[in-house]
Amino acid sequence: MSAGRVRKEIDHALLSFVDRQRPGVLAISDDLAPLLSALDALLAGGKRLRPAFCYWGWRAAGGEDIEAATGIAAAAASLELLQASALIHDDVMDASDTRRGQPSAHRRFEAMHREHGWRGGAAAFGEGSAILLGDLCLAWSAEMFDTSGLDTEALRRGRPVFDLMRTEVICGQYLDMLESARGAGTVERALTVVEFKSAKYTIERPLHMGAELAGGTPEVVEALRAYGRPLGIAFQLRDDVLGVFGDPAETGKPAGDDLREGKRTVLVAFTLERATPAEAEFIESRLGDPELDAEGIAQLRSIIDGSGALAACEELIDRYTEQAYEALRSAPIASDARQALAELAVAATARRV
Amino acid sequence: MSAGRVRKEIDHALLSFVDRQRPGVLAISDDLAPLLSALDALLAGGKRLRPAFCYWGWRAAGGEDIEAATGIAAAAASLELLQASALIHDDVMDASDTRRGQPSAHRRFEAMHREHGWRGGAAAFGEGSAILLGDLCLAWSAEMFDTSGLDTEALRRGRPVFDLMRTEVICGQYLDMLESARGAGTVERALTVVEFKSAKYTIERPLHMGAELAGGTPEVVEALRAYGRPLGIAFQLRDDVLGVFGDPAETGKPAGDDLREGKRTVLVAFTLERATPAEAEFIESRLGDPELDAEGIAQLRSIIDGSGALAACEELIDRYTEQAYEALRSAPIASDARQALAELAVAATARRV
């Protein structure tokens, strides 16, 4: 097995789908071209983690190789359009300027409005366009899944997982926003957000869906989910660490972006548990401040690190990752799938700080 | 046939679907209850036009009565969730305060944020929540369609229309926003927006989808579309007239809301064609002004009426409606479907000013 070959097939399926939509969209009006360009730019990046987990869930459950099986590449790649929708809407909600190292979708449309000197607010035009582009990606994700070419029986088995996954991630994102608004969260509440906004959505459900598409036995499905659940949590905890300490060149986001956005991550909850009252007060006063500068970020980082929260988070990542490996070792699956899933576990949780 | 009986079955299918989703959502977290309440409030209103056209497309193409056929009520009602998504996101984009006579979804969540005195901006929290609720409705619409209970073959025939319809309405909404931003539009461009944002989406595609779900012949499908196309345009032109001259008690929107939002409707394009240079300048200076007051609205209304644009729009509504009736008279369909579609044509285009 080669991760590169799988990635290539997933990319091909994804870009072919968008290319098939292109003429129909432009037949409505040439003025729609900027929507397509913004989507092209976004899809040029991304690690295709969710399609990869879906594909290896399929393989682990006995599905054929990606080059032999009709439809699995497209069904797996449809998750990348779901993710595109989530990212585009997320960036509107968080007022993020960049995504994958490029301007976020709403900023692209905002700039277009300014360049043309159009009427009304440029920011509102940017947000409106991005809301619609995210909607288009959400609709196309389902369309791509349904028209993947997998047979009706496979789709009938996989669709409930696809449906559940969408509900979970949307609900998880609402809870995430709610936690930022309420503040003063607990580790437990932060972990609920992690579970639904990210862990299940990124790893457990893609694996689960892939396995169901392949008609996997309940034993295989359960073994994959037992691997995916802890790995998904470890993945999001790593993402939280990167959101505070990550290199912008790696994350595609400005340094300390999560702090500026006031994300109530497990890392923050750990810090508030461990910090002195003065430190906690400082955190509460600066977290979510859109004006937070490099110095403010450095101060927050220093408190997070000094409190032992960073170490506690790394320990938790190690523990969850180890749980995932343990589940993987005993999973009743073929050895190439086991090896690929072990490599994906590294990719999903590796330290990149 | 009784419109009331059809409406009751559609409502029942819609509310049953939401009720089936409810426990799963609340099992993720009780904190998600406000999303469900906002959806309940929105779904309490609405004329269910799209489900009705879908159902009568089905009947016209030989489908069984709503009480006898499994699944058509749910498949038709799934369009109401698509519409809920469009309305919720539209209200965010237009910064509308009300919908169906109640606070719009984003205003509900904004008020919730204020009441609790939460952190960060209340408006941003409101918009973020509404974006997510709209996403949930869009995802659930597809889920409701797929799980309607119609057989696999029927769904396979109807799904391409469902898919096309989503792409068309999202693209149409983008073009609508673009026209408002660019200003100085033409009647032709305004008609393109009408076609995709509203006419096809509200009437032609629901009929088309219903007929395909029933396995209608190409002749029936084409006859229904020939009725639906002009009727859809007439419907949107009526909506444009109501958006300027309508009674808030009827429209559920403040008086003259389209003027305040700067919508570039056919009615506005007609006015600009007919107005004196001074009047045109006045229109361009006031249209889209969020501060537009009762006096400004009265002045704009007077120019629109005085220019002959209102009469021209009414004439166009009559002409398109007449075209629809003509197509309906010669359509090769059963008489009860013909009668129901004639009544729907009245409901969709009736003067309510």
mmCIF file of N, CA, C and O in Angstrom, chain A residues 28-29 31-32 35 89 92-93 109 112-113 118-119 125 127-129 131-132 135-136 138-140 143 146 152 159 163 166-167 170-171 173-175 177-178 180-183 196 264 284 287, chain B residues 28-29 31-32 34-35 89 92-93 109 112-113 118-119 125 127-129 131-132 135-136 138-140 143 146 152 159 163 166-167 170-171 173-175 177-178 180-183 196 264 284 287:
data_model
loop_
_atom_site.group_PDB
_atom_site.id
_atom_site.type_symbol
_atom_site.label_atom_id
_atom_site.label_comp_id
_atom_site.label_asym_id
_atom_site.label_seq_id
_atom_site.Cartn_x
_atom_site.Cartn_y
_atom_site.Cartn_z
ATOM 1 N N ILE A 28 -25.445 28.674 -15.748
ATOM 2 C CA ILE A 28 -26.402 29.571 -15.069
ATOM 3 C C ILE A 28 -25.940 31.015 -15.285
ATOM 4 O O ILE A 28 -26.701 31.867 -15.705
ATOM 5 N N SER A 29 -24.669 31.263 -14.992
ATOM 6 C CA SER A 29 -24.104 32.589 -15.240
ATOM 7 C C SER A 29 -22.587 32.552 -15.088
ATOM 8 O O SER A 29 -22.072 31.930 -14.155
ATOM 9 N N ASP A 31 -21.017 34.871 -14.004
ATOM 10 C CA ASP A 31 -20.726 35.590 -12.763
ATOM 11 C C ASP A 31 -20.489 34.658 -11.585
ATOM 12 O O ASP A 31 -20.098 35.109 -10.505
ATOM 13 N N LEU A 32 -20.749 33.369 -11.782
ATOM 14 C CA LEU A 32 -20.538 32.412 -10.692
ATOM 15 C C LEU A 32 -19.100 31.910 -10.626
ATOM 16 O O LEU A 32 -18.731 31.186 -9.690
ATOM 17 N N LEU A 35 -17.101 31.801 -7.318
ATOM 18 C CA LEU A 35 -17.430 30.745 -6.346
ATOM 19 C C LEU A 35 -16.566 29.517 -6.620
ATOM 20 O O LEU A 35 -16.016 28.897 -5.696
ATOM 21 N N HIS A 89 -17.534 27.902 6.589
ATOM 22 C CA HIS A 89 -18.467 28.491 7.555
ATOM 23 C C HIS A 89 -17.770 28.802 8.877
ATOM 24 O O HIS A 89 -18.052 29.820 9.509
ATOM 25 N N VAL A 92 -16.015 32.073 8.646
ATOM 26 C CA VAL A 92 -16.932 33.208 8.776
ATOM 27 C C VAL A 92 -17.232 33.432 10.257
ATOM 28 O O VAL A 92 -17.124 34.545 10.771
ATOM 29 N N MET A 93 -17.566 32.343 10.946
ATOM 30 C CA MET A 93 -17.971 32.464 12.356
ATOM 31 C C MET A 93 -16.826 32.978 13.229
ATOM 32 O O MET A 93 -17.043 33.741 14.149
ATOM 33 N N PHE A 109 -13.913 37.159 -1.098
ATOM 34 C CA PHE A 109 -15.066 37.855 -1.679
ATOM 35 C C PHE A 109 -15.141 39.305 -1.187
ATOM 36 O O PHE A 109 -15.582 40.191 -1.918
ATOM 37 N N MET A 112 -12.819 41.158 -3.375
ATOM 38 C CA MET A 112 -13.413 41.334 -4.702
ATOM 39 C C MET A 112 -14.398 42.509 -4.687
ATOM 40 O O MET A 112 -14.417 43.343 -5.598
ATOM 41 N N HIS A 113 -15.218 42.573 -3.650
ATOM 42 C CA HIS A 113 -16.178 43.670 -3.503
ATOM 43 C C HIS A 113 -15.435 45.008 -3.455
ATOM 44 O O HIS A 113 -15.816 45.970 -4.141
ATOM 45 N N TRP A 118 -17.998 48.119 -5.206
ATOM 46 C CA TRP A 118 -19.441 47.864 -5.264
ATOM 47 C C TRP A 118 -20.179 48.553 -4.123
ATOM 48 O O TRP A 118 -19.566 49.053 -3.181
ATOM 49 N N ARG A 119 -21.498 48.485 -4.195
ATOM 50 C CA ARG A 119 -22.369 49.104 -3.197
ATOM 51 C C ARG A 119 -22.457 48.237 -1.945
ATOM 52 O O ARG A 119 -22.271 47.032 -2.001
ATOM 53 N N PHE A 125 -20.771 41.375 2.106
ATOM 54 C CA PHE A 125 -20.752 40.648 0.834
ATOM 55 C C PHE A 125 -19.841 39.423 0.939
ATOM 56 O O PHE A 125 -20.178 38.334 0.459
ATOM 57 N N GLU A 127 -19.037 37.738 3.650
ATOM 58 C CA GLU A 127 -19.652 36.714 4.504
ATOM 59 C C GLU A 127 -20.802 36.011 3.799
ATOM 60 O O GLU A 127 -20.925 34.786 3.861
ATOM 61 N N GLY A 128 -21.632 36.789 3.118
ATOM 62 C CA GLY A 128 -22.758 36.195 2.395
ATOM 63 C C GLY A 128 -22.274 35.206 1.342
ATOM 64 O O GLY A 128 -22.801 34.099 1.220
ATOM 65 N N SER A 129 -21.256 35.601 0.592
ATOM 66 C CA SER A 129 -20.720 34.710 -0.446
ATOM 67 C C SER A 129 -20.176 33.429 0.166
ATOM 68 O O SER A 129 -20.360 32.337 -0.380
ATOM 69 N N ILE A 131 -21.021 32.085 3.051
ATOM 70 C CA ILE A 131 -22.129 31.257 3.552
ATOM 71 C C ILE A 131 -22.678 30.418 2.393
ATOM 72 O O ILE A 131 -22.873 29.211 2.515
ATOM 73 N N LEU A 132 -22.867 31.048 1.243
ATOM 74 C CA LEU A 132 -23.425 30.330 0.088
ATOM 75 C C LEU A 132 -22.447 29.289 -0.454
ATOM 76 O O LEU A 132 -22.851 28.180 -0.807
ATOM 77 N N ASP A 135 -22.605 26.387 1.751
ATOM 78 C CA ASP A 135 -23.847 25.647 1.476
ATOM 79 C C ASP A 135 -23.684 24.764 0.241
ATOM 80 O O ASP A 135 -24.128 23.611 0.216
ATOM 81 N N LEU A 136 -23.066 25.337 -0.774
ATOM 82 C CA LEU A 136 -22.860 24.585 -2.013
ATOM 83 C C LEU A 136 -21.997 23.344 -1.738
ATOM 84 O O LEU A 136 -22.297 22.238 -2.226
ATOM 85 N N LEU A 138 -21.698 21.772 1.086
ATOM 86 C CA LEU A 138 -22.471 20.823 1.894
ATOM 87 C C LEU A 138 -23.424 20.033 0.996
ATOM 88 O O LEU A 138 -23.537 18.806 1.114
ATOM 89 N N ALA A 139 -24.084 20.724 0.081
ATOM 90 C CA ALA A 139 -25.003 20.045 -0.851
ATOM 91 C C ALA A 139 -24.223 19.109 -1.772
ATOM 92 O O ALA A 139 -24.625 17.962 -2.001
ATOM 93 N N TRP A 140 -23.112 19.576 -2.292
ATOM 94 C CA TRP A 140 -22.310 18.772 -3.216
ATOM 95 C C TRP A 140 -21.688 17.560 -2.537
ATOM 96 O O TRP A 140 -21.473 16.523 -3.178
ATOM 97 N N GLU A 143 -24.296 15.021 -2.710
ATOM 98 C CA GLU A 143 -24.459 14.617 -4.110
ATOM 99 C C GLU A 143 -23.303 13.719 -4.551
ATOM 100 O O GLU A 143 -23.501 12.711 -5.238
ATOM 101 N N ASP A 146 -23.766 10.285 -3.011
ATOM 102 C CA ASP A 146 -24.851 9.527 -3.650
ATOM 103 C C ASP A 146 -24.503 9.079 -5.064
ATOM 104 O O ASP A 146 -24.995 8.063 -5.533
ATOM 105 N N THR A 152 -26.143 0.373 -4.676
ATOM 106 C CA THR A 152 -27.236 0.846 -3.822
ATOM 107 C C THR A 152 -27.163 0.272 -2.412
ATOM 108 O O THR A 152 -27.410 0.974 -1.431
ATOM 109 N N ARG A 159 -25.031 5.367 4.353
ATOM 110 C CA ARG A 159 -25.682 6.675 4.476
ATOM 111 C C ARG A 159 -26.047 7.057 5.902
ATOM 112 O O ARG A 159 -25.865 8.218 6.283
ATOM 113 N N ASP A 163 -25.075 10.595 7.490
ATOM 114 C CA ASP A 163 -26.073 11.514 8.052
ATOM 115 C C ASP A 163 -25.740 11.886 9.493
ATOM 116 O O ASP A 163 -25.784 13.059 9.879
ATOM 117 N N ARG A 166 -22.834 14.334 9.874
ATOM 118 C CA ARG A 166 -23.132 15.747 9.602
ATOM 119 C C ARG A 166 -23.813 16.387 10.803
ATOM 120 O O ARG A 166 -23.474 17.491 11.211
ATOM 121 N N THR A 167 -24.805 15.675 11.349
ATOM 122 C CA THR A 167 -25.497 16.230 12.516
ATOM 123 C C THR A 167 -24.514 16.427 13.656
ATOM 124 O O THR A 167 -24.515 17.472 14.318
ATOM 125 N N ILE A 170 -22.079 19.489 13.066
ATOM 126 C CA ILE A 170 -22.755 20.791 13.150
ATOM 127 C C ILE A 170 -23.110 21.093 14.607
ATOM 128 O O ILE A 170 -22.887 22.201 15.094
ATOM 129 N N CYS A 171 -23.632 20.097 15.303
ATOM 130 C CA CYS A 171 -23.954 20.288 16.722
ATOM 131 C C CYS A 171 -22.682 20.571 17.526
ATOM 132 O O CYS A 171 -22.671 21.423 18.419
ATOM 133 N N GLN A 173 -19.993 22.000 16.510
ATOM 134 C CA GLN A 173 -19.517 23.364 16.257
ATOM 135 C C GLN A 173 -20.334 24.391 17.031
ATOM 136 O O GLN A 173 -19.798 25.389 17.511
ATOM 137 N N TYR A 174 -21.635 24.130 17.152
ATOM 138 C CA TYR A 174 -22.457 25.040 17.962
ATOM 139 C C TYR A 174 -21.980 25.012 19.422
ATOM 140 O O TYR A 174 -21.815 26.058 20.055
ATOM 141 N N LEU A 175 -21.728 23.806 19.942
ATOM 142 C CA LEU A 175 -21.280 23.700 21.337
ATOM 143 C C LEU A 175 -19.930 24.391 21.534
ATOM 144 O O LEU A 175 -19.687 25.013 22.570
ATOM 145 N N MET A 177 -18.824 27.013 19.895
ATOM 146 C CA MET A 177 -19.076 28.452 19.925
ATOM 147 C C MET A 177 -19.710 28.857 21.255
ATOM 148 O O MET A 177 -19.373 29.887 21.840
ATOM 149 N N LEU A 178 -20.616 27.999 21.726
ATOM 150 C CA LEU A 178 -21.289 28.268 22.993
ATOM 151 C C LEU A 178 -20.288 28.304 24.146
ATOM 152 O O LEU A 178 -20.361 29.168 25.029
ATOM 153 N N SER A 180 -17.118 29.094 23.998
ATOM 154 C CA SER A 180 -16.361 30.350 23.916
ATOM 155 C C SER A 180 -17.188 31.499 24.479
ATOM 156 O O SER A 180 -16.656 32.389 25.139
ATOM 157 N N ALA A 181 -18.496 31.477 24.204
ATOM 158 C CA ALA A 181 -19.360 32.565 24.664
ATOM 159 C C ALA A 181 -19.552 32.505 26.184
ATOM 160 O O ALA A 181 -19.511 33.530 26.860
ATOM 161 N N ARG A 182 -19.745 31.302 26.710
ATOM 162 C CA ARG A 182 -19.997 31.195 28.152
ATOM 163 C C ARG A 182 -18.739 31.392 28.971
ATOM 164 O O ARG A 182 -18.790 31.889 30.086
ATOM 165 N N GLY A 183 -17.594 30.966 28.414
ATOM 166 C CA GLY A 183 -16.340 31.061 29.156
ATOM 167 C C GLY A 183 -16.362 30.136 30.357
ATOM 168 O O GLY A 183 -17.302 29.355 30.546
ATOM 169 N N PHE A 196 -17.513 15.703 19.584
ATOM 170 C CA PHE A 196 -18.471 15.832 18.485
ATOM 171 C C PHE A 196 -17.996 16.738 17.361
ATOM 172 O O PHE A 196 -18.247 16.478 16.203
ATOM 173 N N ARG A 264 -12.338 27.615 23.723
ATOM 174 C CA ARG A 264 -12.289 26.995 25.055
ATOM 175 C C ARG A 264 -11.859 25.547 24.908
ATOM 176 O O ARG A 264 -12.657 24.625 25.021
ATOM 177 N N GLU A 284 -8.544 35.015 31.454
ATOM 178 C CA GLU A 284 -9.941 35.377 31.172
ATOM 179 C C GLU A 284 -10.033 36.770 30.546
ATOM 180 O O GLU A 284 -10.944 37.049 29.768
ATOM 181 N N LEU A 287 -8.139 36.178 26.633
ATOM 182 C CA LEU A 287 -8.593 35.134 25.711
ATOM 183 C C LEU A 287 -9.798 35.624 24.910
ATOM 184 O O LEU A 287 -10.774 36.112 25.472
ATOM 185 N N ILE B 28 -26.529 14.419 22.512
ATOM 186 C CA ILE B 28 -25.192 15.020 22.412
ATOM 187 C C ILE B 28 -25.035 16.027 23.543
ATOM 188 O O ILE B 28 -24.073 16.000 24.286
ATOM 189 N N SER B 29 -26.012 16.901 23.687
ATOM 190 C CA SER B 29 -25.994 17.854 24.805
ATOM 191 C C SER B 29 -27.332 18.567 24.903
ATOM 192 O O SER B 29 -27.909 18.977 23.897
ATOM 193 N N ASP B 31 -27.591 21.429 25.795
ATOM 194 C CA ASP B 31 -27.338 22.799 25.351
ATOM 195 C C ASP B 31 -27.762 23.030 23.903
ATOM 196 O O ASP B 31 -27.734 24.159 23.419
ATOM 197 N N LEU B 32 -28.110 21.957 23.190
ATOM 198 C CA LEU B 32 -28.521 22.107 21.800
ATOM 199 C C LEU B 32 -30.012 22.423 21.662
ATOM 200 O O LEU B 32 -30.490 22.696 20.558
ATOM 201 N N PRO B 34 -31.796 25.042 22.180
ATOM 202 C CA PRO B 34 -32.198 26.274 21.458
ATOM 203 C C PRO B 34 -32.166 26.137 19.937
ATOM 204 O O PRO B 34 -32.937 26.810 19.240
ATOM 205 N N LEU B 35 -31.294 25.275 19.404
ATOM 206 C CA LEU B 35 -31.301 25.058 17.951
ATOM 207 C C LEU B 35 -32.635 24.456 17.531
ATOM 208 O O LEU B 35 -33.236 24.851 16.532
ATOM 209 N N HIS B 89 -30.312 31.279 6.311
ATOM 210 C CA HIS B 89 -29.067 31.876 5.804
ATOM 211 C C HIS B 89 -29.345 33.210 5.102
ATOM 212 O O HIS B 89 -28.569 34.155 5.225
ATOM 213 N N VAL B 92 -29.572 35.938 7.613
ATOM 214 C CA VAL B 92 -28.248 36.368 8.080
ATOM 215 C C VAL B 92 -27.648 37.318 7.049
ATOM 216 O O VAL B 92 -27.178 38.409 7.378
ATOM 217 N N MET B 93 -27.697 36.910 5.774
ATOM 218 C CA MET B 93 -27.060 37.698 4.719
ATOM 219 C C MET B 93 -27.715 39.065 4.571
ATOM 220 O O MET B 93 -27.052 40.051 4.314
ATOM 221 N N PHE B 109 -30.862 34.040 18.545
ATOM 222 C CA PHE B 109 -29.639 33.633 19.245
ATOM 223 C C PHE B 109 -28.875 34.854 19.774
ATOM 224 O O PHE B 109 -28.237 34.784 20.815
ATOM 225 N N MET B 112 -30.513 35.684 22.970
ATOM 226 C CA MET B 112 -30.126 34.703 23.991
ATOM 227 C C MET B 112 -28.757 35.074 24.572
ATOM 228 O O MET B 112 -28.551 35.034 25.789
ATOM 229 N N HIS B 113 -27.825 35.421 23.697
ATOM 230 C CA HIS B 113 -26.482 35.820 24.120
ATOM 231 C C HIS B 113 -26.564 37.035 25.051
ATOM 232 O O HIS B 113 -25.930 37.067 26.112
ATOM 233 N N TRP B 118 -23.241 36.861 27.923
ATOM 234 C CA TRP B 118 -22.077 36.056 27.583
ATOM 235 C C TRP B 118 -20.936 36.897 27.018
ATOM 236 O O TRP B 118 -21.113 38.081 26.709
ATOM 237 N N ARG B 119 -19.798 36.256 26.829
ATOM 238 C CA ARG B 119 -18.596 36.917 26.310
ATOM 239 C C ARG B 119 -18.693 37.106 24.795
ATOM 240 O O ARG B 119 -19.357 36.348 24.117
ATOM 241 N N PHE B 125 -22.447 35.889 17.672
ATOM 242 C CA PHE B 125 -22.973 34.624 18.187
ATOM 243 C C PHE B 125 -24.285 34.285 17.489
ATOM 244 O O PHE B 125 -24.522 33.125 17.114
ATOM 245 N N GLU B 127 -25.287 35.226 14.482
ATOM 246 C CA GLU B 127 -25.035 34.837 13.096
ATOM 247 C C GLU B 127 -24.415 33.444 13.009
ATOM 248 O O GLU B 127 -24.818 32.633 12.164
ATOM 249 N N GLY B 128 -23.453 33.170 13.876
ATOM 250 C CA GLY B 128 -22.818 31.851 13.871
ATOM 251 C C GLY B 128 -23.838 30.748 14.128
ATOM 252 O O GLY B 128 -23.858 29.715 13.440
ATOM 253 N N SER B 129 -24.705 30.969 15.109
ATOM 254 C CA SER B 129 -25.719 29.964 15.441
ATOM 255 C C SER B 129 -26.659 29.743 14.256
ATOM 256 O O SER B 129 -27.034 28.605 13.944
ATOM 257 N N ILE B 131 -26.005 30.314 11.076
ATOM 258 C CA ILE B 131 -25.290 29.614 9.999
ATOM 259 C C ILE B 131 -25.348 28.110 10.268
ATOM 260 O O ILE B 131 -25.666 27.313 9.382
ATOM 261 N N LEU B 132 -25.086 27.718 11.514
ATOM 262 C CA LEU B 132 -25.083 26.290 11.844
ATOM 263 C C LEU B 132 -26.485 25.690 11.757
ATOM 264 O O LEU B 132 -26.653 24.571 11.264
ATOM 265 N N ASP B 135 -27.208 25.099 8.220
ATOM 266 C CA ASP B 135 -26.461 23.918 7.764
ATOM 267 C C ASP B 135 -27.183 22.634 8.176
ATOM 268 O O ASP B 135 -27.280 21.675 7.405
ATOM 269 N N LEU B 136 -27.655 22.634 9.415
ATOM 270 C CA LEU B 136 -28.353 21.452 9.915
ATOM 271 C C LEU B 136 -29.598 21.180 9.070
ATOM 272 O O LEU B 136 -29.876 20.031 8.694
ATOM 273 N N LEU B 138 -30.085 22.067 5.983
ATOM 274 C CA LEU B 138 -29.671 21.630 4.644
ATOM 275 C C LEU B 138 -29.295 20.143 4.676
ATOM 276 O O LEU B 138 -29.695 19.364 3.796
ATOM 277 N N ALA B 139 -28.550 19.733 5.691
ATOM 278 C CA ALA B 139 -28.169 18.322 5.828
ATOM 279 C C ALA B 139 -29.411 17.462 6.064
ATOM 280 O O ALA B 139 -29.573 16.398 5.450
ATOM 281 N N TRP B 140 -30.297 17.928 6.922
ATOM 282 C CA TRP B 140 -31.494 17.147 7.255
ATOM 283 C C TRP B 140 -32.447 17.042 6.073
ATOM 284 O O TRP B 140 -33.175 16.047 5.942
ATOM 285 N N GLU B 143 -31.236 14.173 4.198
ATOM 286 C CA GLU B 143 -31.480 12.960 4.984
ATOM 287 C C GLU B 143 -32.965 12.587 4.941
ATOM 288 O O GLU B 143 -33.309 11.411 4.790
ATOM 289 N N ASP B 146 -33.762 11.110 1.534
ATOM 290 C CA ASP B 146 -33.226 9.751 1.369
ATOM 291 C C ASP B 146 -33.952 8.718 2.215
ATOM 292 O O ASP B 146 -34.022 7.554 1.845
ATOM 293 N N THR B 152 -36.118 2.581 -3.823
ATOM 294 C CA THR B 152 -34.805 2.959 -4.350
ATOM 295 C C THR B 152 -34.881 3.498 -5.770
ATOM 296 O O THR B 152 -34.211 4.467 -6.109
ATOM 297 N N ARG B 159 -33.526 12.008 -7.371
ATOM 298 C CA ARG B 159 -32.373 12.654 -6.748
ATOM 299 C C ARG B 159 -31.650 13.645 -7.653
ATOM 300 O O ARG B 159 -31.255 14.721 -7.176
ATOM 301 N N ASP B 163 -30.773 17.359 -6.473
ATOM 302 C CA ASP B 163 -29.398 17.885 -6.484
ATOM 303 C C ASP B 163 -29.303 19.176 -7.299
ATOM 304 O O ASP B 163 -28.707 20.166 -6.858
ATOM 305 N N ARG B 166 -30.801 22.247 -5.572
ATOM 306 C CA ARG B 166 -29.983 22.870 -4.520
ATOM 307 C C ARG B 166 -28.913 23.747 -5.138
ATOM 308 O O ARG B 166 -28.674 24.871 -4.701
ATOM 309 N N THR B 167 -28.234 23.216 -6.172
ATOM 310 C CA THR B 167 -27.195 24.014 -6.827
ATOM 311 C C THR B 167 -27.804 25.286 -7.417
ATOM 312 O O THR B 167 -27.257 26.381 -7.255
ATOM 313 N N ILE B 170 -28.783 27.934 -4.642
ATOM 314 C CA ILE B 170 -27.613 28.549 -3.997
ATOM 315 C C ILE B 170 -26.935 29.513 -4.975
ATOM 316 O O ILE B 170 -26.582 30.640 -4.614
ATOM 317 N N CYS B 171 -26.781 29.083 -6.220
ATOM 318 C CA CYS B 171 -26.182 29.970 -7.228
ATOM 319 C C CYS B 171 -27.066 31.196 -7.455
ATOM 320 O O CYS B 171 -26.569 32.316 -7.588
ATOM 321 N N GLN B 173 -29.024 32.626 -5.348
ATOM 322 C CA GLN B 173 -28.912 33.552 -4.221
ATOM 323 C C GLN B 173 -27.630 34.367 -4.299
ATOM 324 O O GLN B 173 -27.602 35.543 -3.960
ATOM 325 N N TYR B 174 -26.567 33.726 -4.763
ATOM 326 C CA TYR B 174 -25.316 34.469 -4.941
ATOM 327 C C TYR B 174 -25.513 35.571 -5.987
ATOM 328 O O TYR B 174 -25.110 36.720 -5.790
ATOM 329 N N LEU B 175 -26.160 35.229 -7.101
ATOM 330 C CA LEU B 175 -26.388 36.225 -8.162
ATOM 331 C C LEU B 175 -27.261 37.373 -7.657
ATOM 332 O O LEU B 175 -27.050 38.538 -8.010
ATOM 333 N N MET B 177 -27.406 38.508 -4.588
ATOM 334 C CA MET B 177 -26.562 39.362 -3.743
ATOM 335 C C MET B 177 -25.617 40.197 -4.605
ATOM 336 O O MET B 177 -25.380 41.369 -4.342
ATOM 337 N N LEU B 178 -25.090 39.553 -5.643
ATOM 338 C CA LEU B 178 -24.170 40.237 -6.555
ATOM 339 C C LEU B 178 -24.872 41.412 -7.247
ATOM 340 O O LEU B 178 -24.298 42.499 -7.385
ATOM 341 N N SER B 180 -27.388 43.175 -6.124
ATOM 342 C CA SER B 180 -27.551 44.260 -5.160
ATOM 343 C C SER B 180 -26.237 45.018 -4.990
ATOM 344 O O SER B 180 -26.224 46.238 -4.840
ATOM 345 N N ALA B 181 -25.123 44.277 -5.001
ATOM 346 C CA ALA B 181 -23.814 44.912 -4.805
ATOM 347 C C ALA B 181 -23.433 45.749 -6.029
ATOM 348 O O ALA B 181 -22.918 46.861 -5.894
ATOM 349 N N ARG B 182 -23.674 45.215 -7.225
ATOM 350 C CA ARG B 182 -23.264 45.937 -8.422
ATOM 351 C C ARG B 182 -24.167 47.123 -8.724
ATOM 352 O O ARG B 182 -23.743 48.128 -9.275
ATOM 353 N N GLY B 183 -25.452 46.990 -8.374
ATOM 354 C CA GLY B 183 -26.416 48.046 -8.684
ATOM 355 C C GLY B 183 -26.602 48.177 -10.183
ATOM 356 O O GLY B 183 -26.068 47.393 -10.972
ATOM 357 N N PHE B 196 -33.406 31.495 -11.256
ATOM 358 C CA PHE B 196 -32.678 30.486 -10.492
ATOM 359 C C PHE B 196 -32.907 30.569 -8.993
ATOM 360 O O PHE B 196 -32.970 29.561 -8.311
ATOM 361 N N ARG B 264 -32.348 44.074 -6.099
ATOM 362 C CA ARG B 264 -32.440 44.528 -7.491
ATOM 363 C C ARG B 264 -33.459 43.674 -8.229
ATOM 364 O O ARG B 264 -33.107 42.790 -9.008
ATOM 365 N N GLU B 284 -31.373 55.368 -6.698
ATOM 366 C CA GLU B 284 -30.019 54.835 -6.484
ATOM 367 C C GLU B 284 -29.448 55.313 -5.142
ATOM 368 O O GLU B 284 -28.651 54.616 -4.526
ATOM 369 N N LEU B 287 -32.014 53.280 -2.241
ATOM 370 C CA LEU B 287 -32.191 51.821 -2.270
ATOM 371 C C LEU B 287 -31.034 51.127 -1.538
ATOM 372 O O LEU B 287 -29.864 51.395 -1.838
#
